[in-house]
Amino acid sequence: MMELMGVGVDLLALFTGFGLLIGILFGFFGMGGSFLVTPALLVMGYEPNVAVGSGLAFVFGTSVIATLKHRDLGQVDYKLGILMIAGTTAGIEVGKLGLEYLQHIGLAGTVVSVAYVFLLGGIGMFVTREALKGGGGGGVDHDADGEIDGDDIPDIAKKIQSYRVPPMMKLRGGVRVSLWLILVVAFATGLLSGFLGVGGGFIRMPALFYLIGVPVPVAVGTDLFEIVFSGGLGSFLYAQSGAVDLSIVVPLLAGSALGARLGAAATSLVNEDDIKVYFGVMLLLGAIAVAVREIGGVLQMPILDTVSLIIILGAALLVSGAVVYSAIYELRKEGSESTSAAPAGD
C-alpha cells in the first residue's frame, strides 16, 4: 500500500474529499467545520486532543481562504467582526468557567451533549421554519453596500435596532444598531461557544442575521473573519502541545481550498431563503448525529458511533451537493435569461 506523509493514499484521498465537502459548507454558511471534523476524527480512533487540535487548525486554514473570497465579494464587515471578537472572547472565558465547574461535579459530558443537541436542533428548526415561511422573493439583496429593504429585516432584529442606546453603529447594508447590543449578542454567543467547546459559527451566523439584522451573505463573511482569529488562537495553543497532526490537516486543507472558494462564490448566486433552509437542515442532521452518538455511549453500543459518523458525512454530502446544484442552476438561469434578452440577429 502506497503511503504519503506516513498515511495510506486511500486515507489521504478520504481526507481530501471530506475537506472539499466541508470547504463548500464553510464558505457558504460561515460555519466552522469543527463540528463535522472533530467527531469524524474521534470515531476514526484519534485521541480527543488530536481530533480537537487538528480540527481547529483545519478550521483556521479554511476560514482564511473563505474570508478572502468573501472580502472580494464585499461581504465582510470588519468593524462588526472586531466588536464581535471582543464580546465573544469575554463570553468564551465565562463559558469555560461554567464548563470547568460542571466537570468538577462530574456532569460536564451529559449536560454539554444534551445542550448541544437541543441548541443545534432548536436553531436548525427555527431557521428552517423562518426560511420556509419567508416572503418567497429573492431575499435580501446580495449587494452588501446597498441599503436593506425594511421588509427583509427579521422582526426580532427590528426590535433590537429600535433600542437607540448610544453610541450607534452603522453597519454594512445600511443597518444602524447600538454598540452595546452588538457586544451583548457577541458575549451571549461566546458564552455558549465556551460552554459547549465549539467554534460557535452555527450560533453566530443566525445571531448576526436574526438579532443584529445584517444581510445573510455579510453575516457569513463576517462570521468567517471572526473564525480566523478564534481558530488561529485555538490551533496555536493545541500545536504548542503537539496535538495538531499535519497528516490530517494538510489533505483536509487541500480539499477545502477549492471547496471554500466554491461555497463563498455560491452565496452571491443562491437565494437567501435557500441558504437558510440548507443551514437549518445541516444543523438538524448535526443534532441527530450527536444524539445518536450519546445514546450509543449510554447504551454502550459502539456501532451507534459509526451510525453517527455516517449521518454527519451524509449531511455534509447532501447539503454541499444541494449548494453546488443551486449555484449551477442559478448560473444557467442567468445565462439563458441574458441569451434570450440579447437582440436577435445583428
Short mmCIF file of C-alpha atoms in Angstrom, two decimals:
data_model
loop_
_atom_site.label_atom_id
_atom_site.label_comp_id
_atom_site.label_asym_id
_atom_site.label_seq_id
_atom_site.Cartn_x
_atom_site.Cartn_y
_atom_site.Cartn_z
CA MET A 1 0.00 0.00 0.00
CA MET A 2 1.47 3.36 -1.01
CA GLU A 3 1.99 5.90 1.74
CA LEU A 4 2.48 9.67 1.76
CA MET A 5 3.43 11.53 4.96
CA GLY A 6 3.11 8.17 6.77
CA VAL A 7 -0.56 7.87 5.80
CA GLY A 8 -2.17 5.47 3.32
CA VAL A 9 -3.17 7.02 -0.04
CA ASP A 10 -6.78 5.88 0.49
CA LEU A 11 -6.93 7.79 3.80
CA LEU A 12 -5.37 10.88 2.16
CA ALA A 13 -8.00 10.70 -0.60
CA LEU A 14 -10.76 10.39 2.03
CA PHE A 15 -9.45 13.42 3.96
CA THR A 16 -9.11 15.48 0.74
CA GLY A 17 -12.68 14.63 -0.33
CA PHE A 18 -14.01 15.38 3.17
CA GLY A 19 -12.10 18.69 3.11
CA LEU A 20 -13.73 19.61 -0.22
CA LEU A 21 -17.24 18.94 1.20
CA ILE A 22 -16.61 20.88 4.40
CA GLY A 23 -14.92 23.70 2.49
CA ILE A 24 -18.09 24.19 0.41
CA LEU A 25 -20.23 24.26 3.59
CA PHE A 26 -17.72 26.52 5.34
CA GLY A 27 -17.55 29.09 2.54
CA PHE A 28 -21.33 29.01 2.10
CA PHE A 29 -22.50 29.18 5.72
CA GLY A 30 -19.52 30.75 7.54
CA MET A 31 -19.89 27.85 9.93
CA GLY A 32 -16.77 26.22 11.37
CA GLY A 33 -16.14 22.72 10.09
CA SER A 34 -15.03 21.66 13.57
CA PHE A 35 -18.44 20.28 14.49
CA LEU A 36 -18.08 17.94 11.48
CA VAL A 37 -14.32 17.24 11.51
CA THR A 38 -13.77 16.61 15.25
CA PRO A 39 -16.46 13.92 15.69
CA ALA A 40 -15.32 12.24 12.44
CA LEU A 41 -11.71 12.05 13.73
CA LEU A 42 -12.88 10.75 17.13
CA VAL A 43 -14.87 7.93 15.51
CA MET A 44 -11.80 7.11 13.37
CA GLY A 45 -9.92 6.47 16.61
CA TYR A 46 -7.77 9.60 17.01
CA GLU A 47 -7.05 10.89 20.52
CA PRO A 48 -9.51 13.64 21.66
CA ASN A 49 -6.80 16.34 21.89
CA VAL A 50 -5.50 15.47 18.38
CA ALA A 51 -9.07 15.45 16.98
CA VAL A 52 -9.81 18.88 18.50
CA GLY A 53 -6.39 20.41 17.72
CA SER A 54 -6.32 19.18 14.10
CA GLY A 55 -9.96 20.23 13.65
CA LEU A 56 -9.13 23.76 14.84
CA ALA A 57 -6.05 24.00 12.60
CA PHE A 58 -8.18 22.94 9.63
CA VAL A 59 -10.88 25.48 10.56
CA PHE A 60 -8.27 28.24 10.79
CA GLY A 61 -6.82 27.47 7.35
CA THR A 62 -10.22 27.16 5.67
CA SER A 63 -11.58 30.33 7.28
CA VAL A 64 -8.62 32.34 5.89
CA ILE A 65 -9.32 31.03 2.34
CA ALA A 66 -13.10 31.61 2.60
CA THR A 67 -12.75 35.07 4.22
CA LEU A 68 -10.53 36.26 1.36
CA LYS A 69 -13.18 35.14 -1.15
CA HIS A 70 -15.98 36.87 0.81
CA ARG A 71 -13.81 40.01 1.03
CA ASP A 72 -13.57 40.01 -2.79
CA LEU A 73 -17.40 39.88 -2.87
CA GLY A 74 -17.64 42.81 -0.40
CA GLN A 75 -19.29 40.61 2.24
CA VAL A 76 -17.05 41.23 5.30
CA ASP A 77 -17.90 43.94 7.85
CA TYR A 78 -14.56 44.37 9.66
CA LYS A 79 -15.89 46.83 12.23
CA LEU A 80 -18.67 44.43 13.25
CA GLY A 81 -16.24 41.50 13.17
CA ILE A 82 -13.78 43.15 15.59
CA LEU A 83 -16.59 44.11 18.00
CA MET A 84 -17.92 40.54 17.86
CA ILE A 85 -14.43 39.17 18.56
CA ALA A 86 -14.16 41.37 21.70
CA GLY A 87 -17.57 40.33 23.04
CA THR A 88 -17.17 36.67 22.07
CA THR A 89 -13.75 36.36 23.75
CA ALA A 90 -15.17 37.61 27.06
CA GLY A 91 -18.15 35.23 26.69
CA ILE A 92 -15.91 32.23 25.97
CA GLU A 93 -13.91 32.85 29.17
CA VAL A 94 -17.09 32.92 31.30
CA GLY A 95 -18.48 29.86 29.45
CA LYS A 96 -15.28 27.91 30.15
CA LEU A 97 -15.60 28.67 33.88
CA GLY A 98 -19.12 27.19 33.81
CA LEU A 99 -17.85 24.11 31.99
CA GLU A 100 -14.99 23.63 34.48
CA TYR A 101 -17.50 23.79 37.35
CA LEU A 102 -19.64 21.10 35.70
CA GLN A 103 -16.51 18.95 35.17
CA HIS A 104 -15.71 19.39 38.85
CA ILE A 105 -19.14 18.00 39.88
CA GLY A 106 -18.96 15.28 37.18
CA LEU A 107 -21.86 16.44 34.99
CA ALA A 108 -19.98 18.09 32.10
CA GLY A 109 -20.31 15.32 29.47
CA THR A 110 -24.05 14.82 29.89
CA VAL A 111 -25.03 18.49 30.22
CA VAL A 112 -22.89 19.61 27.26
CA SER A 113 -24.18 16.85 24.97
CA VAL A 114 -27.84 17.46 25.85
CA ALA A 115 -27.39 21.27 25.49
CA TYR A 116 -25.60 20.76 22.15
CA VAL A 117 -28.41 18.57 20.75
CA PHE A 118 -31.12 21.00 21.88
CA LEU A 119 -29.22 24.06 20.63
CA LEU A 120 -28.34 22.57 17.23
CA GLY A 121 -31.84 21.17 16.81
CA GLY A 122 -33.55 24.33 18.11
CA ILE A 123 -31.61 26.75 15.90
CA GLY A 124 -31.99 24.37 12.94
CA MET A 125 -35.79 24.17 13.35
CA PHE A 126 -36.14 27.94 13.89
CA VAL A 127 -34.03 28.90 10.84
CA THR A 128 -35.76 26.32 8.59
CA ARG A 129 -39.24 27.42 9.70
CA GLU A 130 -38.43 31.13 9.22
CA ALA A 131 -36.97 30.49 5.77
CA LEU A 132 -39.88 28.33 4.61
CA LYS A 133 -42.44 30.95 5.63
CA GLY A 134 -40.21 33.69 4.09
CA GLY A 135 -41.59 36.13 1.58
CA GLY A 136 -40.55 33.87 -1.27
CA GLY A 137 -38.88 36.81 -3.06
CA GLY A 138 -35.15 36.94 -3.66
CA GLY A 139 -34.40 37.54 0.00
CA VAL A 140 -32.01 40.35 0.91
CA ASP A 141 -30.08 41.82 -1.98
CA HIS A 142 -26.57 40.35 -2.13
CA ASP A 143 -25.04 43.78 -2.74
CA ALA A 144 -23.54 44.30 0.71
CA ASP A 145 -23.19 48.05 0.27
CA GLY A 146 -26.79 48.66 -0.78
CA GLU A 147 -29.46 49.72 1.72
CA ILE A 148 -31.63 46.88 3.05
CA ASP A 149 -35.35 46.88 2.41
CA GLY A 150 -37.06 47.10 5.82
CA ASP A 151 -39.28 44.12 4.94
CA ASP A 152 -36.19 41.89 4.69
CA ILE A 153 -35.06 42.52 8.28
CA PRO A 154 -36.32 39.90 10.77
CA ASP A 155 -38.83 41.24 13.35
CA ILE A 156 -36.52 40.41 16.28
CA ALA A 157 -33.70 42.41 14.68
CA LYS A 158 -36.07 45.36 14.05
CA LYS A 159 -36.99 45.30 17.75
CA ILE A 160 -33.30 45.23 18.79
CA GLN A 161 -32.43 48.03 16.32
CA SER A 162 -35.25 50.16 17.78
CA TYR A 163 -33.35 50.46 21.10
CA ARG A 164 -31.32 53.57 20.35
CA VAL A 165 -28.71 53.27 23.10
CA PRO A 166 -25.72 55.45 22.06
CA PRO A 167 -23.18 55.05 20.60
CA MET A 168 -24.97 53.85 17.44
CA MET A 169 -23.01 51.96 14.76
CA LYS A 170 -23.67 51.95 11.01
CA LEU A 171 -23.01 48.51 9.54
CA ARG A 172 -22.84 47.09 6.01
CA GLY A 173 -26.20 47.18 4.26
CA GLY A 174 -27.18 50.45 5.98
CA VAL A 175 -28.04 48.75 9.29
CA ARG A 176 -27.88 51.01 12.40
CA VAL A 177 -27.61 49.31 15.78
CA SER A 178 -26.33 50.16 19.26
CA LEU A 179 -22.71 49.20 20.04
CA TRP A 180 -23.87 47.77 23.39
CA LEU A 181 -26.39 45.47 21.76
CA ILE A 182 -23.70 44.11 19.40
CA LEU A 183 -21.49 43.40 22.43
CA VAL A 184 -24.36 41.69 24.32
CA VAL A 185 -25.11 39.41 21.32
CA ALA A 186 -21.38 38.67 20.93
CA PHE A 187 -20.99 37.90 24.66
CA ALA A 188 -24.02 35.56 24.61
CA THR A 189 -22.74 33.61 21.58
CA GLY A 190 -19.25 33.45 23.13
CA LEU A 191 -20.75 32.16 26.38
CA LEU A 192 -22.42 29.29 24.51
CA SER A 193 -19.25 28.54 22.49
CA GLY A 194 -17.09 28.40 25.63
CA PHE A 195 -19.63 26.26 27.45
CA LEU A 196 -20.12 23.80 24.59
CA GLY A 197 -16.49 23.78 23.49
CA VAL A 198 -17.42 24.58 19.87
CA GLY A 199 -16.43 27.33 17.43
CA GLY A 200 -19.88 28.87 17.67
CA GLY A 201 -20.30 29.68 13.95
CA PHE A 202 -23.63 27.88 13.91
CA ILE A 203 -24.78 30.21 16.73
CA ARG A 204 -23.14 33.43 15.47
CA MET A 205 -24.26 33.38 11.83
CA PRO A 206 -28.00 33.24 12.73
CA ALA A 207 -27.40 35.75 15.58
CA LEU A 208 -25.86 38.28 13.17
CA PHE A 209 -28.87 37.97 10.87
CA TYR A 210 -31.81 37.42 13.24
CA LEU A 211 -30.66 39.62 16.13
CA ILE A 212 -28.48 42.35 14.59
CA GLY A 213 -30.16 42.34 11.15
CA VAL A 214 -27.18 42.29 8.74
CA PRO A 215 -27.79 40.58 5.35
CA VAL A 216 -27.08 36.82 5.33
CA PRO A 217 -24.04 36.99 2.95
CA VAL A 218 -22.48 39.67 5.21
CA ALA A 219 -23.31 37.59 8.31
CA VAL A 220 -21.49 34.65 6.67
CA GLY A 221 -18.42 36.69 5.62
CA THR A 222 -18.13 38.49 8.99
CA ASP A 223 -18.52 35.24 10.92
CA LEU A 224 -15.68 33.72 8.88
CA PHE A 225 -13.48 36.76 9.58
CA GLU A 226 -14.07 36.11 13.28
CA ILE A 227 -13.27 32.38 12.96
CA VAL A 228 -9.84 33.33 11.52
CA PHE A 229 -8.99 34.75 14.96
CA SER A 230 -10.64 32.16 17.21
CA GLY A 231 -9.45 29.21 15.07
CA GLY A 232 -5.96 30.68 14.80
CA LEU A 233 -5.58 31.14 18.55
CA GLY A 234 -7.05 27.71 19.34
CA SER A 235 -4.89 25.83 16.85
CA PHE A 236 -1.76 27.70 18.02
CA LEU A 237 -2.39 26.62 21.63
CA TYR A 238 -3.02 22.98 20.62
CA ALA A 239 0.02 22.97 18.27
CA GLN A 240 2.25 24.00 21.19
CA SER A 241 1.30 20.78 22.97
CA GLY A 242 1.86 18.72 19.79
CA ALA A 243 -1.84 17.97 19.25
CA VAL A 244 -2.03 19.13 15.59
CA ASP A 245 -1.47 16.21 13.18
CA LEU A 246 -0.32 17.61 9.82
CA SER A 247 -1.01 14.31 8.04
CA ILE A 248 -4.72 15.04 8.76
CA VAL A 249 -4.70 18.83 8.34
CA VAL A 250 -2.78 19.11 5.03
CA PRO A 251 -5.07 16.85 2.90
CA LEU A 252 -8.19 18.35 4.53
CA LEU A 253 -6.93 21.85 3.64
CA ALA A 254 -6.01 20.77 0.09
CA GLY A 255 -9.64 19.76 -0.48
CA SER A 256 -11.17 22.71 1.34
CA ALA A 257 -9.06 25.31 -0.53
CA LEU A 258 -11.20 24.66 -3.60
CA GLY A 259 -14.40 23.94 -1.65
CA ALA A 260 -14.29 27.16 0.40
CA ARG A 261 -13.98 29.31 -2.72
CA LEU A 262 -16.86 27.45 -4.42
CA GLY A 263 -19.05 27.81 -1.31
CA ALA A 264 -18.25 31.52 -0.88
CA ALA A 265 -18.98 32.22 -4.57
CA ALA A 266 -22.31 30.36 -4.22
CA THR A 267 -23.56 32.82 -1.54
CA SER A 268 -23.76 35.55 -4.20
CA LEU A 269 -25.81 33.29 -6.51
CA VAL A 270 -28.20 31.31 -4.32
CA ASN A 271 -31.48 32.79 -3.00
CA GLU A 272 -31.18 33.79 0.67
CA ASP A 273 -34.16 31.72 1.78
CA ASP A 274 -32.46 28.67 0.23
CA ILE A 275 -29.27 29.44 2.19
CA LYS A 276 -31.33 29.46 5.41
CA VAL A 277 -33.15 26.20 4.59
CA TYR A 278 -29.85 24.40 3.85
CA PHE A 279 -28.35 25.81 7.05
CA GLY A 280 -31.32 24.62 9.12
CA VAL A 281 -31.24 21.12 7.60
CA MET A 282 -27.48 20.91 8.26
CA LEU A 283 -27.99 21.76 11.95
CA LEU A 284 -30.92 19.35 12.37
CA LEU A 285 -28.87 16.48 10.93
CA GLY A 286 -25.94 17.50 13.17
CA ALA A 287 -28.25 17.37 16.21
CA ILE A 288 -29.46 13.87 15.24
CA ALA A 289 -25.84 12.68 14.79
CA VAL A 290 -24.77 13.97 18.24
CA ALA A 291 -27.89 12.46 19.84
CA VAL A 292 -27.21 9.05 18.23
CA ARG A 293 -23.59 9.16 19.48
CA GLU A 294 -24.70 9.99 23.04
CA ILE A 295 -27.33 7.22 23.07
CA GLY A 296 -24.57 4.84 21.89
CA GLY A 297 -22.43 5.92 24.86
CA VAL A 298 -25.26 5.40 27.36
CA LEU A 299 -26.28 2.00 25.96
CA GLN A 300 -22.61 1.02 25.38
CA MET A 301 -23.25 0.31 21.70
CA PRO A 302 -20.13 1.41 19.72
CA ILE A 303 -22.00 0.71 16.45
CA LEU A 304 -24.02 3.90 17.08
CA ASP A 305 -20.76 5.91 16.89
CA THR A 306 -20.40 4.66 13.31
CA VAL A 307 -24.07 5.46 12.57
CA SER A 308 -23.44 8.99 13.93
CA LEU A 309 -20.42 9.41 11.61
CA ILE A 310 -22.44 8.18 8.62
CA ILE A 311 -25.17 10.77 9.41
CA ILE A 312 -22.53 13.53 9.65
CA LEU A 313 -20.84 12.54 6.37
CA GLY A 314 -24.23 12.06 4.70
CA ALA A 315 -25.33 15.53 5.87
CA ALA A 316 -22.14 17.12 4.52
CA LEU A 317 -22.56 15.33 1.18
CA LEU A 318 -26.28 16.11 0.89
CA VAL A 319 -26.09 19.82 1.80
CA SER A 320 -22.88 20.62 -0.11
CA GLY A 321 -24.36 18.82 -3.15
CA ALA A 322 -27.53 20.94 -2.85
CA VAL A 323 -25.44 24.14 -2.59
CA VAL A 324 -23.44 23.31 -5.74
CA TYR A 325 -26.60 22.26 -7.61
CA SER A 326 -28.41 25.53 -6.65
CA ALA A 327 -25.42 27.65 -7.69
CA ILE A 328 -25.14 25.88 -11.10
CA TYR A 329 -28.93 26.15 -11.59
CA GLU A 330 -28.84 29.93 -10.88
CA LEU A 331 -25.86 30.43 -13.22
CA ARG A 332 -27.61 28.53 -16.03
CA LYS A 333 -30.84 30.51 -15.43
CA GLU A 334 -28.90 33.81 -15.59
CA GLY A 335 -27.13 32.58 -18.73
CA SER A 336 -30.36 31.62 -20.51
CA GLU A 337 -32.04 34.90 -19.42
CA SER A 338 -29.18 37.00 -20.80
CA THR A 339 -29.20 34.97 -24.04
CA SER A 340 -32.95 35.44 -24.55
CA ALA A 341 -32.63 39.15 -23.65
CA ALA A 342 -29.95 39.67 -26.32
CA PRO A 343 -31.31 41.17 -29.57
CA ALA A 344 -31.78 38.55 -32.29
CA GLY A 345 -29.56 38.98 -35.35
CA ASP A 346 -27.22 41.89 -35.90
#
